[in-house]
mmCIF file of C-alpha atoms and ligand atoms in Angstrom:
data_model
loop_
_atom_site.group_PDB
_atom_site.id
_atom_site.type_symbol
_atom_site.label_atom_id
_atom_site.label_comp_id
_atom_site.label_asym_id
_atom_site.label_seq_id
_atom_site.Cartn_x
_atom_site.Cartn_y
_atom_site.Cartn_z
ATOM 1 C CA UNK A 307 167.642 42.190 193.076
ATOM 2 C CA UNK A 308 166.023 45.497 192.962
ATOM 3 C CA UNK A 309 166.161 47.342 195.933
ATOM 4 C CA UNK A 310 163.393 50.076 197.207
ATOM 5 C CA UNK A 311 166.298 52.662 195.885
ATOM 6 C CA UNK A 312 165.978 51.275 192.490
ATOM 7 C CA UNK A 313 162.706 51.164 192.171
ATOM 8 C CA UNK A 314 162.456 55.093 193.078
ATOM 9 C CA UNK A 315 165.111 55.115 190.613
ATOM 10 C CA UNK A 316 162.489 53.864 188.146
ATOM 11 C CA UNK A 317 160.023 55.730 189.277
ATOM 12 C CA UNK A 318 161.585 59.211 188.692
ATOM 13 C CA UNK A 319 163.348 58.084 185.456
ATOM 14 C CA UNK A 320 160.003 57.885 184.129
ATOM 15 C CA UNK A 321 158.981 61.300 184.547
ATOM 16 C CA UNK A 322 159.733 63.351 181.851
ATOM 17 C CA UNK A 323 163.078 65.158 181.539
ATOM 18 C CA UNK A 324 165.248 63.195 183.790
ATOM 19 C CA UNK A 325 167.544 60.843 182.978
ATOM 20 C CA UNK A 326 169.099 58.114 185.131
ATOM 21 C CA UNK A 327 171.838 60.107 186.782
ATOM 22 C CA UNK A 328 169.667 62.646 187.648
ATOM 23 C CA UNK A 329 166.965 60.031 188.573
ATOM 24 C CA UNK A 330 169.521 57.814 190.533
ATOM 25 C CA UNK A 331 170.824 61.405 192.192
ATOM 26 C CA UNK A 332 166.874 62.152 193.688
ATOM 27 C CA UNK A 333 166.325 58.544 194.643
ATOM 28 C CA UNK A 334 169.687 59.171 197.293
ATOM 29 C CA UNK A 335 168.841 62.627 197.861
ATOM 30 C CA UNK A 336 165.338 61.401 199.078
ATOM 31 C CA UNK A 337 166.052 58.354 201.150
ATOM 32 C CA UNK A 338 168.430 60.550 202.934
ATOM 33 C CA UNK A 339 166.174 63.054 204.013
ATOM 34 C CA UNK A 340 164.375 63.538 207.404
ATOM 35 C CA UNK A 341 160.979 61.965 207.008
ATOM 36 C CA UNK A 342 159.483 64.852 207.767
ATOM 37 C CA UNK A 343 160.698 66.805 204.325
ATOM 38 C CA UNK A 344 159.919 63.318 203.190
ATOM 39 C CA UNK A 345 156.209 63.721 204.380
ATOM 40 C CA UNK A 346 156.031 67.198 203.452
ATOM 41 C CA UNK A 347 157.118 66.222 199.285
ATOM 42 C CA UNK A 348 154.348 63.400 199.592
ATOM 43 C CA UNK A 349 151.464 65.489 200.952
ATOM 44 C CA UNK A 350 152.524 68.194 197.993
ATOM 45 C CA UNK A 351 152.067 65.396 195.425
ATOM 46 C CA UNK A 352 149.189 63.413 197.103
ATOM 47 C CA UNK A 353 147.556 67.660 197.397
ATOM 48 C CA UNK A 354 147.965 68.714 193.756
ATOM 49 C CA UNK A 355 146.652 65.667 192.464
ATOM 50 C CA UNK A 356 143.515 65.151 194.950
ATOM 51 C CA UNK A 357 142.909 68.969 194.500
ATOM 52 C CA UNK A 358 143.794 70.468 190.862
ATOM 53 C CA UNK A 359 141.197 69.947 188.111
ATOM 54 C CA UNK A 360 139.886 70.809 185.125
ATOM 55 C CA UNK A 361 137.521 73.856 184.700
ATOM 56 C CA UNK A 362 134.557 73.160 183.830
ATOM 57 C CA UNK A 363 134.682 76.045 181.340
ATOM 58 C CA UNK A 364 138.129 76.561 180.094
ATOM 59 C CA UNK A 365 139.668 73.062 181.019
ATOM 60 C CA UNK A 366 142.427 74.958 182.990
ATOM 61 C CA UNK A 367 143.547 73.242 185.728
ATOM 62 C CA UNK A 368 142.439 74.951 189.049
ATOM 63 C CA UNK A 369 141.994 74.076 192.303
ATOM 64 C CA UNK A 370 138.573 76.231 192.562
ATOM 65 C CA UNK A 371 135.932 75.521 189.720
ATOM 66 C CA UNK A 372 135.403 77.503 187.519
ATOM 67 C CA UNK A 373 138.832 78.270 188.062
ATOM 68 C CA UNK A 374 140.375 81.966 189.220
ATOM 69 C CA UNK A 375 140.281 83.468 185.750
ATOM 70 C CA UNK A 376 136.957 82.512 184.512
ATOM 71 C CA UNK A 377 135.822 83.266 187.998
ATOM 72 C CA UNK A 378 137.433 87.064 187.314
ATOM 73 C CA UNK A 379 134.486 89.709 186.625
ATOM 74 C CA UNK A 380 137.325 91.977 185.613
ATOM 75 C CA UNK A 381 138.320 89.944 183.071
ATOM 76 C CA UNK A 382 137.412 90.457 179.195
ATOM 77 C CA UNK A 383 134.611 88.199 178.575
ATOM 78 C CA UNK A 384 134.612 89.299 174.729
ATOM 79 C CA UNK A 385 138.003 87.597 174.312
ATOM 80 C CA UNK A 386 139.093 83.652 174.387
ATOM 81 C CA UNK A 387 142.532 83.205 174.184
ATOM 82 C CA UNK A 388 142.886 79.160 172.789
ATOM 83 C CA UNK A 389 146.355 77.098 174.296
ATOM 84 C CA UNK A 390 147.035 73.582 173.844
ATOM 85 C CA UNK A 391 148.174 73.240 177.918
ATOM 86 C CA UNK A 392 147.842 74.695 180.905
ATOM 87 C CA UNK A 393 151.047 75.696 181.155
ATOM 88 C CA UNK A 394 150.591 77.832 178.134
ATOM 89 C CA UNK A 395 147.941 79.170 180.773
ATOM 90 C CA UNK A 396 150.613 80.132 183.100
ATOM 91 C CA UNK A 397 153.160 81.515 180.679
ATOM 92 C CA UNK A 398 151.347 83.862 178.923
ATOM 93 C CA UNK A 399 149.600 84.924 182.030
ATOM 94 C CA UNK A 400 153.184 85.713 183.555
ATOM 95 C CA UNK A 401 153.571 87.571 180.350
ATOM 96 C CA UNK A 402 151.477 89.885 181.987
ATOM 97 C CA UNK A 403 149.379 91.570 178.824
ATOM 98 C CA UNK A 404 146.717 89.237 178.370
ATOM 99 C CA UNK A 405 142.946 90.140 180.131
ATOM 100 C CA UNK A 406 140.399 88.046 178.251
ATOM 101 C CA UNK A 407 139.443 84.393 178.825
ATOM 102 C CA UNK A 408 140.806 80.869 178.171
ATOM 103 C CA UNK A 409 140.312 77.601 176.682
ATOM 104 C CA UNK A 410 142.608 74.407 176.977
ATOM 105 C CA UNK A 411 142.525 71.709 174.229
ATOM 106 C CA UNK A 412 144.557 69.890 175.813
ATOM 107 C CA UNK A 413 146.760 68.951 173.140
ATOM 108 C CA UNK A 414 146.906 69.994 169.332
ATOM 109 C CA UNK A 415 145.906 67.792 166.275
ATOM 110 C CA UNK A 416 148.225 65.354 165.220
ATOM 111 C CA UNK A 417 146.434 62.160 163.137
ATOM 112 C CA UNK A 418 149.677 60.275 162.631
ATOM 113 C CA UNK A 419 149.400 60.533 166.618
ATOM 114 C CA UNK A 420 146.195 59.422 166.909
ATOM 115 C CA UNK A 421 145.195 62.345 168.557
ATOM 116 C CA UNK A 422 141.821 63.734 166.358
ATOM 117 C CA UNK A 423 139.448 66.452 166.825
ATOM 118 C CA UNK A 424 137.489 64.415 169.660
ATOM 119 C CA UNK A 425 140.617 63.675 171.341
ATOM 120 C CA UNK A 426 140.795 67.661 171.851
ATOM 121 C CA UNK A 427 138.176 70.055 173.866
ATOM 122 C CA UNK A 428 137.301 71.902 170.516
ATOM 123 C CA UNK A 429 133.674 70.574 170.862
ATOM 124 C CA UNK A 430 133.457 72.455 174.839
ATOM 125 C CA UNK A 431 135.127 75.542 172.611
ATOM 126 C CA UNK A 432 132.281 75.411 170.143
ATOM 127 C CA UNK A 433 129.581 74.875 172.835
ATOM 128 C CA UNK A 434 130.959 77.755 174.610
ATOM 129 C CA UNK A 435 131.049 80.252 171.757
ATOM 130 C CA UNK A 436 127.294 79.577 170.767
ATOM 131 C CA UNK A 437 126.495 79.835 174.170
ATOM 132 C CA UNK A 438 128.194 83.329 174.850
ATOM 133 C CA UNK A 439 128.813 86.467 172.929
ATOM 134 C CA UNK A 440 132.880 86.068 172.324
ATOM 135 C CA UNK A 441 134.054 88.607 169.695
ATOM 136 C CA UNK A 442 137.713 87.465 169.423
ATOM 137 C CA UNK A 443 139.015 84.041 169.538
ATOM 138 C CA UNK A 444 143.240 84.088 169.429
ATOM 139 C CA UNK A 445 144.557 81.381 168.721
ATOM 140 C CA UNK A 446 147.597 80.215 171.126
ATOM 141 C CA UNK A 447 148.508 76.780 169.849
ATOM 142 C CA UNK A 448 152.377 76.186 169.337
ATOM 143 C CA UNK A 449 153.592 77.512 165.996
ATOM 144 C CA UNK A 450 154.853 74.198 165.067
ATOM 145 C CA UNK A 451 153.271 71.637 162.669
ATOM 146 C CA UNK A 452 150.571 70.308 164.957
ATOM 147 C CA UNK A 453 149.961 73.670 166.328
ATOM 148 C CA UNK A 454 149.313 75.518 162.879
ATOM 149 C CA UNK A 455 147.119 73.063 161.562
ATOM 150 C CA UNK A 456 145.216 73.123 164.800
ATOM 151 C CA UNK A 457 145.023 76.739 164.392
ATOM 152 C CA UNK A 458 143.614 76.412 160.405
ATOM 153 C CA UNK A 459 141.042 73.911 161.650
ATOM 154 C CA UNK A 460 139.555 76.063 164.573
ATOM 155 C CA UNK A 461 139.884 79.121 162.538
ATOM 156 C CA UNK A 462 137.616 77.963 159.671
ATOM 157 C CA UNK A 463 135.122 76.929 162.108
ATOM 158 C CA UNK A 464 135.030 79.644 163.904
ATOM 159 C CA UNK A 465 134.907 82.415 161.210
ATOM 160 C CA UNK A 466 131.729 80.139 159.615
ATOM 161 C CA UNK A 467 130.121 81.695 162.743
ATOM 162 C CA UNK A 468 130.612 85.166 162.190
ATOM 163 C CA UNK A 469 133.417 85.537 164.955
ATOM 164 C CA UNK A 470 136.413 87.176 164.445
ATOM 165 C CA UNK A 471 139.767 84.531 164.489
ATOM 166 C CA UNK A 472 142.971 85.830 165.523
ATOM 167 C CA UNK A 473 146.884 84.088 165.764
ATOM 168 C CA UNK A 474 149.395 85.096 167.665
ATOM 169 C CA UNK A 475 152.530 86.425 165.740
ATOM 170 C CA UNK A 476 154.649 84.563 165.074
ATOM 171 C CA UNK A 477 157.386 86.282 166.676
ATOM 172 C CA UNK A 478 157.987 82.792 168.562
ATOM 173 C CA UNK A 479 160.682 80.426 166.594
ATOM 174 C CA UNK A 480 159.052 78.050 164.213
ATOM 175 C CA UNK A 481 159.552 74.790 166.295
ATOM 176 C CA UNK A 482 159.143 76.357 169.630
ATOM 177 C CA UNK A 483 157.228 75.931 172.698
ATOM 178 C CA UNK A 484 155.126 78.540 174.244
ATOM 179 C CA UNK A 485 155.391 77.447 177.552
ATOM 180 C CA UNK A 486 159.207 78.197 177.305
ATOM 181 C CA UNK A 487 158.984 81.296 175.289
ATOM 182 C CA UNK A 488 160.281 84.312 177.271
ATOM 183 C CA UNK A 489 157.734 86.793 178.635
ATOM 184 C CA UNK A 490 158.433 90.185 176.471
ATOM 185 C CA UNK A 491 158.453 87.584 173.457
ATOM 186 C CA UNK A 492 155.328 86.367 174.560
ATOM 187 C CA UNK A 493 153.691 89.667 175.311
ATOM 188 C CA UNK A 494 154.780 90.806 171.688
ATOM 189 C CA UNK A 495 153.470 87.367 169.576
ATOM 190 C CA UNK A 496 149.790 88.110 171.587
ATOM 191 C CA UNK A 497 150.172 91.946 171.009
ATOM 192 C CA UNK A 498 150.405 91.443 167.376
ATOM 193 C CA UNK A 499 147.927 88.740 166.739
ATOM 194 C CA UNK A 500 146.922 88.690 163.457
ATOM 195 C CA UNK A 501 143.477 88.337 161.189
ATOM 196 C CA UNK A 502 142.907 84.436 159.992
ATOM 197 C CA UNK B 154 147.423 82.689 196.073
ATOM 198 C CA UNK B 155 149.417 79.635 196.606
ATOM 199 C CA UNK B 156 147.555 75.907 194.731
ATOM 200 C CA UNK B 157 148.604 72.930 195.594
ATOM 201 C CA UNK B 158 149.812 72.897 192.023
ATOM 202 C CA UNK B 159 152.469 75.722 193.240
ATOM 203 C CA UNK B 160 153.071 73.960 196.407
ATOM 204 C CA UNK B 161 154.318 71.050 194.315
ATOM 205 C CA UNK B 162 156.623 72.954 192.329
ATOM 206 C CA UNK B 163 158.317 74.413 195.060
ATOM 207 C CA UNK B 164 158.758 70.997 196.363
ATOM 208 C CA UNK B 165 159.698 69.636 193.645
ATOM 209 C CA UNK B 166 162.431 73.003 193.216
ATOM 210 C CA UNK B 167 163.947 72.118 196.751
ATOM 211 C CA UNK B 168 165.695 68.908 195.183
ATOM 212 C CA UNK B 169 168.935 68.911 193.705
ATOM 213 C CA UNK B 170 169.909 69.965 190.207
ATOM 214 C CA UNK B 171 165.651 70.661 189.259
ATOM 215 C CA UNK B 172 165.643 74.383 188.416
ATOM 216 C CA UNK B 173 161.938 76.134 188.102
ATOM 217 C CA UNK B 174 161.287 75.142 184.600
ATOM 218 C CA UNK B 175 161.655 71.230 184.938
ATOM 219 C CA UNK B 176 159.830 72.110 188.731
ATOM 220 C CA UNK B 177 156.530 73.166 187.035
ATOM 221 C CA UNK B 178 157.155 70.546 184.224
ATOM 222 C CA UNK B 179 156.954 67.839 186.806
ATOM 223 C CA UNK B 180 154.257 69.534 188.677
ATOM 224 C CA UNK B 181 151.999 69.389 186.094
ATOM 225 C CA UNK B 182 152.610 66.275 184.630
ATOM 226 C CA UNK B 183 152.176 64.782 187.998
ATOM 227 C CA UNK B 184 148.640 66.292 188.335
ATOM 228 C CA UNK B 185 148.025 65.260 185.226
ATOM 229 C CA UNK B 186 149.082 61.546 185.749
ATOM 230 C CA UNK B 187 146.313 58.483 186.346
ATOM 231 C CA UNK B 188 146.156 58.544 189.883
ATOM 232 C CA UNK B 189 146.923 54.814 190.025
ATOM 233 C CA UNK B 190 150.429 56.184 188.531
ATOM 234 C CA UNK B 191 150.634 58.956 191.175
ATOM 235 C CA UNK B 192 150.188 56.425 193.561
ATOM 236 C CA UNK B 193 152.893 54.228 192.038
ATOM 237 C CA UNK B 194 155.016 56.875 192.658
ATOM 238 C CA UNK B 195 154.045 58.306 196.221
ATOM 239 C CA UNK B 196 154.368 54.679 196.884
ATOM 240 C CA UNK B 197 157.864 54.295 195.941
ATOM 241 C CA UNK B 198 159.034 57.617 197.491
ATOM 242 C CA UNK B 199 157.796 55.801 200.960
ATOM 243 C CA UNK B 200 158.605 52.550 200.087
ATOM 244 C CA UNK B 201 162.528 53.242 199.581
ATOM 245 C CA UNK B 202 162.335 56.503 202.571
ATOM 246 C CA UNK B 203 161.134 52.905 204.849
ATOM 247 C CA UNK B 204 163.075 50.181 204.324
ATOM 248 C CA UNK B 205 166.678 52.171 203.092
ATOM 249 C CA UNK B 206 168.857 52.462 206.498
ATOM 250 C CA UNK B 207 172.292 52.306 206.635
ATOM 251 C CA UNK B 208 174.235 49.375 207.155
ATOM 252 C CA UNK B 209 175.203 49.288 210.670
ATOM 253 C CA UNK B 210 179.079 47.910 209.859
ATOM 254 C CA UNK B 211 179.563 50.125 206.514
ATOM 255 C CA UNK B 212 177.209 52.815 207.145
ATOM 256 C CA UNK B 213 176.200 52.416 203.069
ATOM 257 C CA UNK B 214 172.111 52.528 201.831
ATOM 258 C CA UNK B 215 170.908 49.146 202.101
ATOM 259 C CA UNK B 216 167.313 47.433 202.625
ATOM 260 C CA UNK B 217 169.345 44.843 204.806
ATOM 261 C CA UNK B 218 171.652 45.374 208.265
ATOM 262 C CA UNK B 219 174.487 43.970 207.881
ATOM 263 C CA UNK B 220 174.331 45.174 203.731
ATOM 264 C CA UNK B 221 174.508 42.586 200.777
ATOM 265 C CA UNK B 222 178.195 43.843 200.334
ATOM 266 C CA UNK B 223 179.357 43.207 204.455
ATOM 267 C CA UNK B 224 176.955 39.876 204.500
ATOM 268 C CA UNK B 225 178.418 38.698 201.159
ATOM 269 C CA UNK B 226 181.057 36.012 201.724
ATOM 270 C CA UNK B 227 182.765 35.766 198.948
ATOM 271 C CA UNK B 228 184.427 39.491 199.048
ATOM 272 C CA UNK B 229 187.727 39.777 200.221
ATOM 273 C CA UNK B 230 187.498 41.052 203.689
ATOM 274 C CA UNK B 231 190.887 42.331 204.253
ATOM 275 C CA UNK B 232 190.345 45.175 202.244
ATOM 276 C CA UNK B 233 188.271 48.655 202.756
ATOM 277 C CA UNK B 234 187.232 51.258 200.644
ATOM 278 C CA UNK B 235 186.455 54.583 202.169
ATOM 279 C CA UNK B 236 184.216 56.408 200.158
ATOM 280 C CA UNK B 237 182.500 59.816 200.904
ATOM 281 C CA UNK B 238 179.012 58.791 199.612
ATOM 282 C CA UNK B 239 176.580 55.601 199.291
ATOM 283 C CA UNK B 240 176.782 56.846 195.088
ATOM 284 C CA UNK B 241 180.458 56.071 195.330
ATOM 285 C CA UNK B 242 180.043 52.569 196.281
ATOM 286 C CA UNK B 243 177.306 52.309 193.431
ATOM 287 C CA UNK B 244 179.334 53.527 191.158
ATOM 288 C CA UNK B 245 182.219 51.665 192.103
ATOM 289 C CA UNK B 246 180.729 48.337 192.154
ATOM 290 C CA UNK B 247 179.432 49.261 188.914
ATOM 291 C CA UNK B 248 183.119 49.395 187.229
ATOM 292 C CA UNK B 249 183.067 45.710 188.266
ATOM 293 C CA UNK B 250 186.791 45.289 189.830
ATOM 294 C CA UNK B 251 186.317 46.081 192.933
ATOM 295 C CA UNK B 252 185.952 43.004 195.171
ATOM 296 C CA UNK B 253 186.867 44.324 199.148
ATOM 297 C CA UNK B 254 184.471 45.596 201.518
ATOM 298 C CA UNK B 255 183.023 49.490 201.833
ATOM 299 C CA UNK B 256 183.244 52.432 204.277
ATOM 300 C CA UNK B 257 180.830 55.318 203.501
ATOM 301 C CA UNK B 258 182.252 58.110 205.592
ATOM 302 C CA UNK B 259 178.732 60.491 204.518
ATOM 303 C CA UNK B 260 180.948 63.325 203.484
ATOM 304 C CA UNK B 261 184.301 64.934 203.824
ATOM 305 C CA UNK B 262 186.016 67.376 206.013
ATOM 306 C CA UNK B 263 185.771 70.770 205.450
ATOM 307 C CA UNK B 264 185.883 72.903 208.532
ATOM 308 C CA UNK B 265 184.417 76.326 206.763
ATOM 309 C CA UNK B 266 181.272 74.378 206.551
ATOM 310 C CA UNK B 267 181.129 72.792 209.529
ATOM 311 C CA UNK B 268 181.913 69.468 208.748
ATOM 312 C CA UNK B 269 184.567 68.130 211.266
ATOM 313 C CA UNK B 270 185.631 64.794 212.014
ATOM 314 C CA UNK B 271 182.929 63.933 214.866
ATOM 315 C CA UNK B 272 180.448 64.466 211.625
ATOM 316 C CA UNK B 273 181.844 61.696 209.719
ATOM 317 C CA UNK B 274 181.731 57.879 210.701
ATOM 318 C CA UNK B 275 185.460 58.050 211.517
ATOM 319 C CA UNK B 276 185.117 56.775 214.790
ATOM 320 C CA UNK B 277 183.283 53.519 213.307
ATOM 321 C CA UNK B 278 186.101 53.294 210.296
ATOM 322 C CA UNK B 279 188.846 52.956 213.292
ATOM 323 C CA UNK B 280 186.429 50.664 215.698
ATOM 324 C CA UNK B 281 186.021 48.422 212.395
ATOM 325 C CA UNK B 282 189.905 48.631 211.774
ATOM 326 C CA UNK B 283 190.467 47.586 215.373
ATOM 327 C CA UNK B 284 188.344 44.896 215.393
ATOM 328 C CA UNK B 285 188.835 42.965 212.271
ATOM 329 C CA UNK B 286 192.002 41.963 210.367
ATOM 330 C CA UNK B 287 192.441 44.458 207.410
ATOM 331 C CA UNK B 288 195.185 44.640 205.294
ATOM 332 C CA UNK B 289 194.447 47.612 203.493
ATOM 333 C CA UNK B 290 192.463 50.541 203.688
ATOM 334 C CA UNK B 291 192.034 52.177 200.015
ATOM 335 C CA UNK B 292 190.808 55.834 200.284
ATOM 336 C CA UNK B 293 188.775 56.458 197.324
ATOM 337 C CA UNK B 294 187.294 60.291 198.715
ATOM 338 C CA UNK B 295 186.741 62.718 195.652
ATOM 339 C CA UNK B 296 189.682 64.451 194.028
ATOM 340 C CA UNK B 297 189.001 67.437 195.255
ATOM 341 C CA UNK B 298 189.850 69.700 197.903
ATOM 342 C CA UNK B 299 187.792 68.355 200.909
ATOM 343 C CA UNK B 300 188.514 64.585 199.454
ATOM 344 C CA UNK B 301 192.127 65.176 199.519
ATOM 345 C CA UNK B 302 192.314 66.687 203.074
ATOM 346 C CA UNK B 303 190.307 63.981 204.231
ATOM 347 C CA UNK B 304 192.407 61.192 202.892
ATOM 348 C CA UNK B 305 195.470 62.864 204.300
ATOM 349 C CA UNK B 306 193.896 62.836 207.774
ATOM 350 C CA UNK B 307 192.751 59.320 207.519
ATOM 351 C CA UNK B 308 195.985 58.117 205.839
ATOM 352 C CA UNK B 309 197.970 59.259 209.140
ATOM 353 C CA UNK B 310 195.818 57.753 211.146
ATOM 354 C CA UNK B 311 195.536 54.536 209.812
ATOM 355 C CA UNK B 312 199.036 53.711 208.838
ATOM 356 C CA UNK B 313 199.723 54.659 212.697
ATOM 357 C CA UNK B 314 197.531 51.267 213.201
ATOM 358 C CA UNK B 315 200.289 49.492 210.882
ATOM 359 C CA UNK B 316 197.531 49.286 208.294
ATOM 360 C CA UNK B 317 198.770 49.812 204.435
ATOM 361 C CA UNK B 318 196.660 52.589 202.888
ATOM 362 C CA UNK B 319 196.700 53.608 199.494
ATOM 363 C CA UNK B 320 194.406 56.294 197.527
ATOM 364 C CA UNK B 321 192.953 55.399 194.540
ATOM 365 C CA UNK B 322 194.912 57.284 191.144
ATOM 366 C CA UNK B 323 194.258 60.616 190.123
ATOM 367 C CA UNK B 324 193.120 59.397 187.122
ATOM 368 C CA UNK B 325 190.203 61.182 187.775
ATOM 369 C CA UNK B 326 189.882 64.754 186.859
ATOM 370 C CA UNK B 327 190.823 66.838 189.743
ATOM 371 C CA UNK B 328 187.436 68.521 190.722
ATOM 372 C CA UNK B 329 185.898 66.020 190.006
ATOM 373 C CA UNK B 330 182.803 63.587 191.093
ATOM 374 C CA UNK B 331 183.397 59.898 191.583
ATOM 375 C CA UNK B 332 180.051 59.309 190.968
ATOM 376 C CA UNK B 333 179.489 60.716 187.642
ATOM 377 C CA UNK B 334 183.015 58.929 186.739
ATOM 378 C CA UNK B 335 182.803 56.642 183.639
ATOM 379 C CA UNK B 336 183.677 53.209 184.708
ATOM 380 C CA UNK B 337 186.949 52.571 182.894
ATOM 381 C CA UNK B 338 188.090 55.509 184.444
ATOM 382 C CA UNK B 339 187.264 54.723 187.788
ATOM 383 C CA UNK B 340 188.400 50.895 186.913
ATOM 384 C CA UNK B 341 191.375 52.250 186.467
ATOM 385 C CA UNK B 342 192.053 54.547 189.431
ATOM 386 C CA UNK B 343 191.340 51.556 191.918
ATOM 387 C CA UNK B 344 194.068 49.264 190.240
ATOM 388 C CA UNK B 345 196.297 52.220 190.074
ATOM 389 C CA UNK B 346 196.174 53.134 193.695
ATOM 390 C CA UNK B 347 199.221 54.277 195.255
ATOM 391 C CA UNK B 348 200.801 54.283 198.544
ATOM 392 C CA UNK B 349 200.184 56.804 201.086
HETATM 393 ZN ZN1 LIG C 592 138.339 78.276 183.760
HETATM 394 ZN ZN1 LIG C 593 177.543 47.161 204.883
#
């Protein structure tokens, strides 16, 4: 018989990362808490997920819209810096170098996948480049196999009209993931972008 | 500026063993969940913080007072296992040869933290001694430091009462977690128990 324990067992074993002695471990560690702290984790969860979207213009999640950075007059408008999440978003903003804009595909191009062109926000990208004078597009998609051919794709496109198509160097491991990259790492791979 | 999105991630930081990358990991895969699947999982987190109270004769987790284990008839109720934990009885009644009745204790003594024997459910071990036949009281407290020292203090005690107590082999590595014990191991420290 599966007991409420269990099934909060289940439930965080299904999140991604844990494993069932760490889910089993969080499923005690919760039940034994005051239900106040209780209260406290499920406001946080029921909070972030009635409040954090996706901007309307860069597909960031935010919990203004547009979100902070596109909201930013002091930000470089002339620049769109291209990720595949929002937590490439945070990283390279912690990275600290960065000024210009963003756009979130949410996800990079992977047919075998399933996941096609229309499965990504590229149209949105393309909408918003004829609609505003960008001079730089750099491409921040994960230098792994998706990534790179999600970068060729985009950069063909975008060159056709007239812009100029960066990629971040690719001082990151072959393989790796951005949003785990270390921030002077990170801050280098943008600071030498190079022409596509 | 704090979003809700941060808010969860500290929350989710504040549990044990998730450091700041797996935090924001869950954070935003959370937001990024259905909400029928967020609710799933709020759900859960209430369910199981509701209806999981401990058992009012063994003090271990249970959806039921008296617990499947003290209700169950067919266990041999002239024996007790003390363990420091609800986990330990999990993970002893996972290794299968266990067939006696439980005592969760909820910790062990160690005085430099505060943890003295009016913190424990020492009192209700001896009350549950006193009233019922028992013929043997196995301490099965982690091998470590604060396990040990709380077996010796129990083991006096008890064997004042004329009660035979044993403590389950060292098979386990001193230092060591009963909970995260493989189950021949721990299989084998229970039939190994020695005399105290
Ligand atoms: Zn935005
Ligand atoms: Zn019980």
């Amino acid at each position: 018989m599966d007991t409420p324990l269990d099934k909060l067992t289940e439930e965080f074993r299904r999140l991604p990362g844990i494993g069932v002695k760490t889910a089993r471990k969080l499923a005690y560690y919760i039940v034994q808490q005051p239900a106040s702290r209780v209260d406290e984790f499920v406001d946080a969860i029921r909070d972030a997920k009635a409040n954090m979207h996706f901007c309307s213009v860069c597909f960031n999640l935010s919990s203004q819209d547009p979100c902070p950075i596109c909201s930013d007059i002091s930000r470089d408008r002339s620049t769109i810096c291209v990720v595949e999440t929002p937590q490439d978003v945070q990283a390279i903003e912690r990275s600290g170098d960065y000024h210009g804009l963003y756009h979130v595909l949410h996800g990079a191009l992977s047919p075998l996948d399933g996941v096609n062109v229309e499965d990504l926000r590229i149209r949105e990208l393309l909408q918003r480049l004829g609609n505003t004078t960008v001079k730089e597009v750099i491409l921040a998609t994960d230098p792994d196999v998706e990534g790179e051919a999600t970068a060729l794709y985009l950069a063909r496109l975008i060159k056709t009209a007239g812009i100029r198509v960066t990629r971040i160097a690719r001082g990151l491991p072959m393989g790796g993931d951005i949003e785990y990259a270390d921030e002077a790492t990170l801050a280098g791979a943008v600071a030498n972008r190079q022409e596509m």
